[in-house]
């Protein structure tokens, strides 16, 4: 079980690397004034989303679910954590939609909006880690 938990945490870190960095790329992409920069951001965003962020998310969920159902680890804390994970998955998929908007030069939001958007995963990370480590209920 400890190997599963270790893999769960490793891929959680990988997932969050993308959840933190992709919206930051959107900030700079929204500020970009030349097409060369925009094309470079499109490549970076696509590789990050499909090469790191999505595999990280899928494997975090696979190993977490294996810990939960395979070893019967559960409690109120896990239900609350799963609610935060549901918001994380929605955030991840919305990043995919924004990725497509930028790819087709359809983005209509400014860099300030993306700076606020970038903060949500921080709050979700703090909530999920406190719930699973402290198990308050
Ligand atoms: C469907 C998604 C997930 C499920 C089903 C899940 C389930 C679990 C379970 C059952 C454990 C073992 C708890 C224990 O042994 O006490 C665990 C550990 C852990 N999970 Fe998740 N998890 C999920 C997603 C996440 C996410 C998104 C994060 C980070 C934000 C996260 C962070 C952690 C951490 C840090 C531990 C180790 C806690 C410890 O050893 O005390 N998990 N998870």
PDB file of C-alpha atoms and ligand atoms in Angstrom:
ATOM      1  CA  UNK A   1       0.000   0.000   0.000  1.00  0.00           C
ATOM      2  CA  UNK A   2       2.824   2.412   0.703  1.00  0.00           C
ATOM      3  CA  UNK A   3       4.029   2.076  -2.907  1.00  0.00           C
ATOM      4  CA  UNK A   4       0.521   3.068  -4.062  1.00  0.00           C
ATOM      5  CA  UNK A   5       0.458   6.045  -1.709  1.00  0.00           C
ATOM      6  CA  UNK A   6       3.925   7.124  -2.898  1.00  0.00           C
ATOM      7  CA  UNK A   7       2.828   6.903  -6.562  1.00  0.00           C
ATOM      8  CA  UNK A   8      -0.396   8.762  -5.666  1.00  0.00           C
ATOM      9  CA  UNK A   9       1.593  11.654  -4.177  1.00  0.00           C
ATOM     10  CA  UNK A  10       4.187  11.696  -7.027  1.00  0.00           C
ATOM     11  CA  UNK A  11       1.488  12.010  -9.702  1.00  0.00           C
ATOM     12  CA  UNK A  12      -0.456  14.530  -7.579  1.00  0.00           C
ATOM     13  CA  UNK A  13       2.653  16.749  -7.644  1.00  0.00           C
ATOM     14  CA  UNK A  14       2.916  16.251 -11.432  1.00  0.00           C
ATOM     15  CA  UNK A  15      -0.747  17.183 -11.864  1.00  0.00           C
ATOM     16  CA  UNK A  16      -0.351  20.330  -9.790  1.00  0.00           C
ATOM     17  CA  UNK A  17       2.767  21.343 -11.731  1.00  0.00           C
ATOM     18  CA  UNK A  18       0.427  21.669 -14.719  1.00  0.00           C
ATOM     19  CA  UNK A  19      -2.496  23.141 -12.749  1.00  0.00           C
ATOM     20  CA  UNK A  20      -0.193  25.930 -11.512  1.00  0.00           C
ATOM     21  CA  UNK A  21       1.846  26.548 -14.687  1.00  0.00           C
ATOM     22  CA  UNK A  22      -0.765  26.327 -17.483  1.00  0.00           C
ATOM     23  CA  UNK A  23      -2.904  29.262 -16.238  1.00  0.00           C
ATOM     24  CA  UNK A  24       0.362  31.214 -15.796  1.00  0.00           C
ATOM     25  CA  UNK A  25       1.131  30.579 -19.477  1.00  0.00           C
ATOM     26  CA  UNK A  26      -2.401  31.826 -20.250  1.00  0.00           C
ATOM     27  CA  UNK A  27      -1.558  35.085 -18.395  1.00  0.00           C
ATOM     28  CA  UNK A  28       1.473  35.709 -20.639  1.00  0.00           C
ATOM     29  CA  UNK A  29      -0.350  34.444 -23.754  1.00  0.00           C
ATOM     30  CA  UNK A  30      -3.185  36.941 -23.129  1.00  0.00           C
ATOM     31  CA  UNK A  31      -0.534  39.714 -22.879  1.00  0.00           C
ATOM     32  CA  UNK A  32       1.383  38.640 -26.023  1.00  0.00           C
ATOM     33  CA  UNK A  33       1.340  41.257 -28.837  1.00  0.00           C
ATOM     34  CA  UNK A  34       3.093  39.352 -31.639  1.00  0.00           C
ATOM     35  CA  UNK A  35       2.035  36.187 -33.484  1.00  0.00           C
ATOM     36  CA  UNK A  36       5.440  34.486 -33.034  1.00  0.00           C
ATOM     37  CA  UNK A  37       5.053  34.622 -29.242  1.00  0.00           C
ATOM     38  CA  UNK A  38       1.452  33.424 -29.497  1.00  0.00           C
ATOM     39  CA  UNK A  39       2.500  30.391 -31.617  1.00  0.00           C
ATOM     40  CA  UNK A  40       5.258  29.554 -29.089  1.00  0.00           C
ATOM     41  CA  UNK A  41       2.782  29.685 -26.178  1.00  0.00           C
ATOM     42  CA  UNK A  42       0.385  27.394 -28.083  1.00  0.00           C
ATOM     43  CA  UNK A  43       3.104  24.701 -28.356  1.00  0.00           C
ATOM     44  CA  UNK A  44       4.113  25.029 -24.682  1.00  0.00           C
ATOM     45  CA  UNK A  45       0.471  24.904 -23.499  1.00  0.00           C
ATOM     46  CA  UNK A  46      -0.399  21.852 -25.628  1.00  0.00           C
ATOM     47  CA  UNK A  47       2.672  19.871 -24.490  1.00  0.00           C
ATOM     48  CA  UNK A  48       2.067  20.784 -20.836  1.00  0.00           C
ATOM     49  CA  UNK A  49      -1.670  19.907 -20.916  1.00  0.00           C
ATOM     50  CA  UNK A  50      -1.427  16.596 -22.811  1.00  0.00           C
ATOM     51  CA  UNK A  51       2.125  15.523 -21.860  1.00  0.00           C
ATOM     52  CA  UNK A  52       2.245  16.283 -18.114  1.00  0.00           C
ATOM     53  CA  UNK A  53      -0.969  17.676 -16.597  1.00  0.00           C
ATOM     54  CA  UNK A  54      -3.500  15.146 -17.945  1.00  0.00           C
ATOM     55  CA  UNK A  55      -1.403  11.982 -17.337  1.00  0.00           C
ATOM     56  CA  UNK A  56      -0.632  13.339 -13.833  1.00  0.00           C
ATOM     57  CA  UNK A  57      -4.318  13.859 -13.090  1.00  0.00           C
ATOM     58  CA  UNK A  58      -5.418  10.480 -14.451  1.00  0.00           C
ATOM     59  CA  UNK A  59      -2.742   8.581 -12.487  1.00  0.00           C
ATOM     60  CA  UNK A  60      -3.449  10.559  -9.266  1.00  0.00           C
ATOM     61  CA  UNK A  61      -7.087   9.496  -9.525  1.00  0.00           C
ATOM     62  CA  UNK A  62      -6.255   5.857 -10.418  1.00  0.00           C
ATOM     63  CA  UNK A  63      -3.900   5.392  -7.446  1.00  0.00           C
ATOM     64  CA  UNK A  64      -6.151   7.372  -5.079  1.00  0.00           C
ATOM     65  CA  UNK A  65      -9.166   5.268  -6.034  1.00  0.00           C
ATOM     66  CA  UNK A  66      -7.060   2.096  -5.639  1.00  0.00           C
ATOM     67  CA  UNK A  67      -6.122   3.199  -2.085  1.00  0.00           C
ATOM     68  CA  UNK A  68      -9.758   4.068  -1.336  1.00  0.00           C
ATOM     69  CA  UNK A  69     -11.529   0.978  -2.767  1.00  0.00           C
ATOM     70  CA  UNK A  70      -8.615  -1.498  -2.657  1.00  0.00           C
ATOM     71  CA  UNK A  71      -7.812  -0.932   1.027  1.00  0.00           C
ATOM     72  CA  UNK A  72     -11.163   0.373   2.254  1.00  0.00           C
ATOM     73  CA  UNK A  73      -9.629   3.666   3.452  1.00  0.00           C
ATOM     74  CA  UNK A  74     -12.564   6.055   3.816  1.00  0.00           C
ATOM     75  CA  UNK A  75     -14.267   8.560   6.096  1.00  0.00           C
ATOM     76  CA  UNK A  76     -15.963  11.975   6.088  1.00  0.00           C
ATOM     77  CA  UNK A  77     -12.575  13.535   5.245  1.00  0.00           C
ATOM     78  CA  UNK A  78     -12.372  11.480   2.027  1.00  0.00           C
ATOM     79  CA  UNK A  79     -15.889  12.493   0.917  1.00  0.00           C
ATOM     80  CA  UNK A  80     -14.994  16.160   1.464  1.00  0.00           C
ATOM     81  CA  UNK A  81     -11.676  15.572  -0.361  1.00  0.00           C
ATOM     82  CA  UNK A  82     -13.491  13.940  -3.296  1.00  0.00           C
ATOM     83  CA  UNK A  83     -15.723  17.036  -3.532  1.00  0.00           C
ATOM     84  CA  UNK A  84     -12.563  19.171  -3.900  1.00  0.00           C
ATOM     85  CA  UNK A  85     -11.193  16.663  -6.444  1.00  0.00           C
ATOM     86  CA  UNK A  86     -14.424  17.065  -8.461  1.00  0.00           C
ATOM     87  CA  UNK A  87     -13.783  20.844  -8.582  1.00  0.00           C
ATOM     88  CA  UNK A  88     -10.150  20.129  -9.603  1.00  0.00           C
ATOM     89  CA  UNK A  89     -11.319  17.893 -12.463  1.00  0.00           C
ATOM     90  CA  UNK A  90     -13.780  20.615 -13.635  1.00  0.00           C
ATOM     91  CA  UNK A  91     -10.946  23.187 -13.460  1.00  0.00           C
ATOM     92  CA  UNK A  92      -8.687  20.841 -15.460  1.00  0.00           C
ATOM     93  CA  UNK A  93     -11.319  20.350 -18.183  1.00  0.00           C
ATOM     94  CA  UNK A  94     -12.025  24.114 -18.320  1.00  0.00           C
ATOM     95  CA  UNK A  95      -8.283  24.657 -18.856  1.00  0.00           C
ATOM     96  CA  UNK A  96      -8.669  22.324 -21.851  1.00  0.00           C
ATOM     97  CA  UNK A  97     -11.439  24.536 -23.220  1.00  0.00           C
ATOM     98  CA  UNK A  98      -9.309  27.664 -22.709  1.00  0.00           C
ATOM     99  CA  UNK A  99      -6.386  25.861 -24.408  1.00  0.00           C
ATOM    100  CA  UNK A 100      -8.603  25.364 -27.470  1.00  0.00           C
ATOM    101  CA  UNK A 101      -9.713  29.021 -27.402  1.00  0.00           C
ATOM    102  CA  UNK A 102      -6.074  30.185 -27.393  1.00  0.00           C
ATOM    103  CA  UNK A 103      -5.185  27.632 -30.121  1.00  0.00           C
ATOM    104  CA  UNK A 104      -7.786  29.194 -32.420  1.00  0.00           C
ATOM    105  CA  UNK A 105      -6.970  32.785 -31.328  1.00  0.00           C
ATOM    106  CA  UNK A 106     -10.474  33.025 -29.812  1.00  0.00           C
ATOM    107  CA  UNK A 107      -9.409  34.087 -26.294  1.00  0.00           C
ATOM    108  CA  UNK A 108     -11.437  37.088 -25.121  1.00  0.00           C
ATOM    109  CA  UNK A 109     -10.224  37.334 -21.491  1.00  0.00           C
ATOM    110  CA  UNK A 110      -7.490  39.634 -20.200  1.00  0.00           C
ATOM    111  CA  UNK A 111      -4.372  38.724 -18.194  1.00  0.00           C
ATOM    112  CA  UNK A 112      -5.866  40.023 -14.930  1.00  0.00           C
ATOM    113  CA  UNK A 113      -8.713  37.448 -15.159  1.00  0.00           C
ATOM    114  CA  UNK A 114      -6.147  34.653 -15.663  1.00  0.00           C
ATOM    115  CA  UNK A 115      -4.129  35.875 -12.660  1.00  0.00           C
ATOM    116  CA  UNK A 116      -7.204  35.346 -10.426  1.00  0.00           C
ATOM    117  CA  UNK A 117      -8.078  32.093 -12.220  1.00  0.00           C
ATOM    118  CA  UNK A 118      -4.520  30.884 -11.405  1.00  0.00           C
ATOM    119  CA  UNK A 119      -5.204  31.121  -7.639  1.00  0.00           C
ATOM    120  CA  UNK A 120      -7.996  28.511  -7.366  1.00  0.00           C
ATOM    121  CA  UNK A 121      -5.754  25.375  -7.501  1.00  0.00           C
ATOM    122  CA  UNK A 122      -3.748  26.750  -4.555  1.00  0.00           C
ATOM    123  CA  UNK A 123      -6.854  26.789  -2.366  1.00  0.00           C
ATOM    124  CA  UNK A 124      -7.903  23.306  -3.553  1.00  0.00           C
ATOM    125  CA  UNK A 125      -4.440  21.877  -2.855  1.00  0.00           C
ATOM    126  CA  UNK A 126      -4.385  23.304   0.688  1.00  0.00           C
ATOM    127  CA  UNK A 127      -7.891  21.974   1.375  1.00  0.00           C
ATOM    128  CA  UNK A 128      -7.248  18.461   0.009  1.00  0.00           C
ATOM    129  CA  UNK A 129      -3.892  17.979   1.771  1.00  0.00           C
ATOM    130  CA  UNK A 130      -5.198  19.250   5.144  1.00  0.00           C
ATOM    131  CA  UNK A 131      -8.219  16.916   4.869  1.00  0.00           C
ATOM    132  CA  UNK A 132      -6.170  13.780   4.060  1.00  0.00           C
ATOM    133  CA  UNK A 133      -3.334  14.439   6.549  1.00  0.00           C
ATOM    134  CA  UNK A 134      -5.380  15.772   9.505  1.00  0.00           C
ATOM    135  CA  UNK A 135      -8.574  13.706   8.800  1.00  0.00           C
ATOM    136  CA  UNK A 136     -10.622  16.200  10.914  1.00  0.00           C
ATOM    137  CA  UNK A 137     -13.876  14.243  10.506  1.00  0.00           C
TER     138      UNK A 137
HETATM  139  C1  LIG B   1     -10.129  10.677  -6.877  1.00  0.00           C
HETATM  140  C2  LIG B   1      -9.129  11.300  -6.308  1.00  0.00           C
HETATM  141  C3  LIG B   1      -8.453  10.860  -5.018  1.00  0.00           C
HETATM  142  C4  LIG B   1      -8.730   9.793  -4.184  1.00  0.00           C
HETATM  143  C5  LIG B   1      -9.808   8.722  -4.337  1.00  0.00           C
HETATM  144  C6  LIG B   1      -7.765   9.853  -3.094  1.00  0.00           C
HETATM  145  C7  LIG B   1      -7.716   8.915  -2.032  1.00  0.00           C
HETATM  146  C8  LIG B   1      -6.672   8.857  -1.136  1.00  0.00           C
HETATM  147  C9  LIG B   1      -6.544   7.836  -0.106  1.00  0.00           C
HETATM  148  C10 LIG B   1      -7.545   6.713   0.153  1.00  0.00           C
HETATM  149  C11 LIG B   1      -5.374   8.065   0.550  1.00  0.00           C
HETATM  150  C12 LIG B   1      -4.762   7.246   1.716  1.00  0.00           C
HETATM  151  C13 LIG B   1      -5.037   7.973   3.005  1.00  0.00           C
HETATM  152  C14 LIG B   1      -4.359   7.282   4.179  1.00  0.00           C
HETATM  153  O1  LIG B   1      -3.648   6.300   3.983  1.00  0.00           O
HETATM  154  O2  LIG B   1      -4.495   7.777   5.288  1.00  0.00           O
HETATM  155  C15 LIG B   1      -4.788   9.243  -0.046  1.00  0.00           C
HETATM  156  C16 LIG B   1      -3.600   9.780   0.381  1.00  0.00           C
HETATM  157  C17 LIG B   1      -3.204  11.029  -0.009  1.00  0.00           C
HETATM  158  N1  LIG B   1      -3.808  11.838  -0.937  1.00  0.00           N
HETATM  159 FE1  LIG B   1      -5.337  11.368  -2.147  1.00  0.00          FE
HETATM  160  N2  LIG B   1      -6.943  10.929  -3.258  1.00  0.00           N
HETATM  161  C18 LIG B   1      -7.349  11.577  -4.424  1.00  0.00           C
HETATM  162  C19 LIG B   1      -6.814  12.726  -4.947  1.00  0.00           C
HETATM  163  C20 LIG B   1      -5.864  13.465  -4.280  1.00  0.00           C
HETATM  164  C21 LIG B   1      -5.494  14.808  -4.627  1.00  0.00           C
HETATM  165  C22 LIG B   1      -6.075  15.615  -5.783  1.00  0.00           C
HETATM  166  C23 LIG B   1      -4.560  15.205  -3.716  1.00  0.00           C
HETATM  167  C24 LIG B   1      -3.839  16.517  -3.608  1.00  0.00           C
HETATM  168  C25 LIG B   1      -4.392  17.649  -3.658  1.00  0.00           C
HETATM  169  C26 LIG B   1      -4.312  14.098  -2.822  1.00  0.00           C
HETATM  170  C27 LIG B   1      -3.394  14.102  -1.782  1.00  0.00           C
HETATM  171  C28 LIG B   1      -3.108  13.028  -0.980  1.00  0.00           C
HETATM  172  C29 LIG B   1      -2.008  12.959  -0.014  1.00  0.00           C
HETATM  173  C30 LIG B   1      -0.993  14.062   0.267  1.00  0.00           C
HETATM  174  C31 LIG B   1      -2.056  11.693   0.592  1.00  0.00           C
HETATM  175  C32 LIG B   1      -1.100  11.099   1.663  1.00  0.00           C
HETATM  176  C33 LIG B   1      -1.700  11.352   3.028  1.00  0.00           C
HETATM  177  C34 LIG B   1      -0.953  10.643   4.145  1.00  0.00           C
HETATM  178  O3  LIG B   1      -0.145   9.769   3.898  1.00  0.00           O
HETATM  179  O4  LIG B   1      -1.208  10.982   5.301  1.00  0.00           O
HETATM  180  N3  LIG B   1      -5.132  13.052  -3.183  1.00  0.00           N
HETATM  181  N4  LIG B   1      -5.597   9.714  -1.064  1.00  0.00           N
END
